[in-house]
Short mmCIF file of C-alpha atoms and ligand atoms in Angstrom, two decimals:
data_model
loop_
_atom_site.label_atom_id
_atom_site.label_comp_id
_atom_site.label_asym_id
_atom_site.label_seq_id
_atom_site.Cartn_x
_atom_site.Cartn_y
_atom_site.Cartn_z
CA UNK W 1 0.01 0.05 -0.01
CA UNK W 2 1.31 3.48 -0.86
CA UNK W 3 0.42 5.63 2.05
CA UNK W 4 0.83 8.72 -0.10
CA UNK W 5 -2.38 7.86 -2.02
CA UNK W 6 -5.10 9.71 -0.34
CA UNK W 7 -5.58 9.10 3.50
CA UNK W 8 -6.50 10.73 6.68
CA UNK W 9 -4.76 10.11 9.81
CA UNK W 10 -6.23 11.59 13.14
CA UNK W 11 -4.12 12.20 16.15
CA UNK W 12 -6.38 12.87 19.25
CA UNK W 13 -6.34 13.14 22.96
CA UNK W 14 -6.48 15.69 25.96
CA UNK W 15 -3.97 18.53 26.43
CA UNK W 16 -0.62 17.43 27.41
CA UNK W 17 -0.89 14.05 25.47
CA UNK W 18 1.86 14.94 22.97
CA UNK W 19 -0.36 15.55 19.73
CA UNK W 20 1.50 18.22 18.37
CA UNK W 21 4.69 16.41 18.93
CA UNK W 22 3.29 13.17 17.25
CA UNK W 23 2.08 15.41 14.22
CA UNK W 24 5.47 16.82 13.99
CA UNK W 25 7.19 13.55 14.07
CA UNK W 26 5.06 12.18 11.20
CA UNK W 27 5.44 15.28 9.14
CA UNK W 28 9.26 15.25 9.56
CA UNK W 29 9.26 11.63 8.44
CA UNK W 30 7.46 12.46 5.31
CA UNK W 31 9.98 15.29 4.85
CA UNK W 32 12.80 12.85 5.21
CA UNK W 33 11.33 10.69 2.66
CA UNK W 34 11.22 13.86 0.45
CA UNK W 35 7.67 14.28 0.11
CA UNK W 36 6.23 17.91 -0.19
CA UNK W 37 4.63 18.78 3.01
CA UNK W 38 2.36 21.74 3.77
CA UNK W 39 1.20 22.57 7.41
CA UNK W 40 -1.75 24.53 8.59
CA UNK W 41 -2.79 25.62 12.12
CA UNK W 42 -5.83 27.56 13.43
CA UNK W 43 -4.57 31.16 13.91
CA UNK W 44 -6.58 31.37 17.17
CA UNK W 45 -3.74 29.12 18.69
CA UNK W 46 -1.12 31.88 19.40
CA UNK W 47 0.57 30.11 22.18
CA UNK W 48 4.03 30.47 20.76
CA UNK W 49 4.64 31.71 17.00
CA UNK W 50 2.07 32.21 14.19
CA UNK W 51 4.44 30.50 11.73
CA UNK W 52 5.05 27.46 13.53
CA UNK W 53 3.29 24.27 15.15
CA UNK W 54 5.12 24.05 18.43
CA UNK W 55 4.83 21.03 20.55
CA UNK W 56 5.05 21.26 24.53
CA UNK W 57 8.46 19.73 24.41
CA UNK W 58 9.68 22.32 22.07
CA UNK W 59 9.90 20.64 18.47
CA UNK W 60 8.62 22.98 15.72
CA UNK W 61 7.56 22.74 12.12
CA UNK W 62 6.65 25.82 9.85
CA UNK W 63 2.84 26.23 9.46
CA UNK W 64 0.45 28.63 7.73
CA UNK W 65 -1.82 30.22 10.30
CA UNK W 66 -5.31 30.30 9.14
CA UNK W 67 -9.09 30.47 10.32
CA UNK W 68 -10.83 29.71 7.17
CA UNK W 69 -10.37 26.03 6.34
CA UNK W 70 -11.14 26.69 2.72
CA UNK W 71 -7.92 28.41 2.56
CA UNK W 72 -6.12 25.01 2.59
CA UNK W 73 -7.90 24.25 -0.87
CA UNK W 74 -6.60 27.52 -2.19
CA UNK W 75 -3.08 26.99 -1.18
CA UNK W 76 -2.77 23.49 -1.97
CA UNK W 77 -0.97 22.46 -5.35
CA UNK W 78 -0.63 19.09 -7.21
CA UNK W 79 3.03 19.10 -5.93
CA UNK W 80 1.83 18.69 -2.40
CA UNK W 81 1.92 15.03 -0.99
CA UNK W 82 1.11 15.54 2.69
CA UNK W 83 -1.08 18.21 4.57
CA UNK W 84 -0.72 18.69 8.29
CA UNK W 85 -3.43 20.37 10.33
CA UNK W 86 -2.83 21.12 13.95
CA UNK W 87 -5.67 22.01 16.59
CA UNK W 88 -8.19 20.89 13.91
CA UNK W 89 -11.00 20.99 16.60
CA UNK W 90 -11.01 24.89 16.44
CA UNK W 91 -11.95 25.02 12.72
CA UNK W 92 -15.59 25.30 11.61
CA UNK W 93 -17.15 21.78 11.42
CA UNK W 94 -17.42 22.16 7.68
CA UNK W 95 -13.72 21.22 7.69
CA UNK W 96 -14.82 17.47 7.28
CA UNK W 97 -15.77 18.29 3.66
CA UNK W 98 -12.50 20.17 3.03
CA UNK W 99 -10.35 17.24 4.36
CA UNK W 100 -12.29 14.76 2.41
CA UNK W 101 -11.69 16.83 -0.81
CA UNK W 102 -8.08 16.87 0.07
CA UNK W 103 -8.29 13.00 0.40
CA UNK W 104 -9.81 12.68 -2.83
CA UNK W 105 -7.12 14.63 -4.25
CA UNK W 106 -4.60 11.84 -3.18
CA UNK W 107 -3.38 13.84 -0.35
CA UNK W 108 -2.19 12.32 3.00
CA UNK W 109 -3.84 14.30 5.38
CA UNK W 110 -2.59 14.18 9.03
CA UNK W 111 -4.66 16.20 11.67
CA UNK W 112 -4.20 16.60 15.40
CA UNK W 113 -6.96 17.79 17.69
CA UNK W 114 -8.59 17.57 21.13
CA UNK W 115 -11.49 14.94 21.05
CA UNK W 116 -13.08 16.32 24.17
CA UNK W 117 -13.64 19.75 25.35
CA UNK W 118 -13.10 21.02 28.98
CA UNK W 119 -16.68 19.79 29.84
CA UNK W 120 -15.82 16.20 28.49
CA UNK W 121 -17.97 16.52 25.50
CA UNK W 122 -16.82 15.62 21.97
CA UNK W 123 -15.21 18.71 20.29
CA UNK W 124 -16.70 20.22 17.04
CA UNK W 125 -15.78 18.25 14.03
CA UNK W 126 -13.75 15.46 15.86
CA UNK W 127 -16.57 12.92 15.93
CA UNK W 128 -17.24 12.65 12.14
CA UNK W 129 -13.47 13.10 11.51
CA UNK W 130 -12.87 10.12 13.81
CA UNK W 131 -15.36 8.04 11.96
CA UNK W 132 -14.11 8.87 8.40
CA UNK W 133 -10.49 8.49 9.25
CA UNK W 134 -8.31 5.64 7.79
CA UNK W 135 -6.42 5.64 11.08
CA UNK W 136 -6.95 7.21 14.65
CA UNK W 137 -4.58 7.24 17.55
CA UNK W 138 -5.71 8.54 20.95
CA UNK W 139 -2.78 9.37 23.08
CA UNK W 140 -2.74 9.63 26.83
CA UNK W 141 -1.42 12.20 28.99
CA UNK W 142 -0.59 11.72 32.82
CA UNK W 143 -3.25 12.76 35.21
CA UNK W 144 -1.68 15.65 37.23
CA UNK W 145 -3.53 14.61 40.25
CA UNK W 146 -2.88 10.83 40.57
CA UNK W 147 -0.41 9.93 37.86
CA UNK W 148 -2.50 7.48 35.94
CA UNK W 149 -3.34 7.78 32.30
CA UNK W 150 -5.33 10.75 31.51
CA UNK W 151 -7.70 11.63 28.49
CA UNK W 152 -9.68 14.53 30.17
CA UNK W 153 -8.82 18.25 29.98
CA UNK W 154 -9.54 19.72 33.30
CA UNK W 155 -9.92 23.41 33.26
CA UNK W 156 -9.31 25.36 36.40
CA UNK W 157 -10.30 28.91 37.17
CA UNK W 158 -8.48 30.37 40.26
CA UNK W 159 -7.53 26.89 41.24
CA UNK W 160 -11.21 25.64 41.09
CA UNK W 161 -12.80 23.42 38.43
CA UNK W 162 -14.37 25.42 35.67
CA UNK W 163 -18.30 25.44 35.46
CA UNK W 164 -19.99 23.59 32.52
CA UNK W 165 -21.63 26.80 31.33
CA UNK W 166 -18.21 28.63 30.79
CA UNK W 167 -17.03 29.29 27.23
CA UNK W 168 -15.48 26.27 25.27
CA UNK W 169 -12.52 28.28 23.85
CA UNK W 170 -10.12 29.95 25.92
CA UNK W 171 -6.52 30.28 24.29
CA UNK W 172 -3.23 31.21 25.73
CA UNK W 173 -4.02 30.32 29.41
CA UNK W 174 -2.36 27.00 29.63
CA UNK W 175 -1.77 27.46 33.33
CA UNK W 176 -5.51 27.09 33.67
CA UNK W 177 -5.61 23.45 32.24
CA UNK W 178 -4.56 20.03 33.64
CA UNK W 179 -4.48 16.50 32.18
CA UNK W 180 -6.74 14.45 34.39
CA UNK W 181 -7.92 10.82 34.49
CA UNK W 182 -11.79 10.03 34.62
CA UNK W 183 -11.65 9.49 38.45
CA UNK W 184 -9.94 12.90 38.98
CA UNK W 185 -11.86 15.03 36.24
CA UNK W 186 -14.29 17.41 37.86
CA UNK W 187 -17.27 19.20 36.21
CA UNK W 188 -20.31 20.60 37.93
CA UNK W 189 -22.70 18.90 35.56
CA UNK W 190 -22.88 15.50 33.52
CA UNK W 191 -21.99 15.90 30.08
CA UNK W 192 -24.91 13.62 29.32
CA UNK W 193 -27.25 16.77 29.23
CA UNK W 194 -25.43 18.27 26.35
CA UNK W 195 -25.28 15.05 24.44
CA UNK W 196 -29.07 15.07 24.36
CA UNK W 197 -29.18 18.63 23.20
CA UNK W 198 -26.50 18.54 20.64
CA UNK W 199 -26.94 17.59 17.05
CA UNK W 200 -23.28 16.55 16.13
ZN1 LIG B 301 -6.23 10.81 38.28
#
């Protein structure tokens, strides 16, 4: 099988699980294989630099900051083999169609994103992306309370667990987040309420 003939790989998990690090590792390997790689990140994510994807362990790769995912289709050329997308959960959910169009154009698309928001609810376009992907890896962080494997992102406001009704997106306040296991994750309402109300 030629993995450069149209496929979608999703890297998901909580904050601090190494998603960006894994994304960069795969993109670097493609570059070593002399594939043409183009990388995008949501420009809402300004935690380090607008021109790079930066992992928490400091590795970087050059990336185009965009907020409209249809820009990807405009910037892509036939010479591009591999498309990387970081923080994919921040894009409008219609990015699913854009990504499938890239796959139809025989691109290898590798996208990394949070699968759950701070309330423990599936994040934006992640559920359909996980479903249509050729491969999915769910990375685990370490629970900052007990040390077990963690796949929840705990938001803390003034040291206290955030409320269910808080806004979903709050960028650049990393000290307000911790990786937590299911046992140590705290939220004031059960996510089930929103599963019933949402229409993803
Ligand atoms: Zn724990």
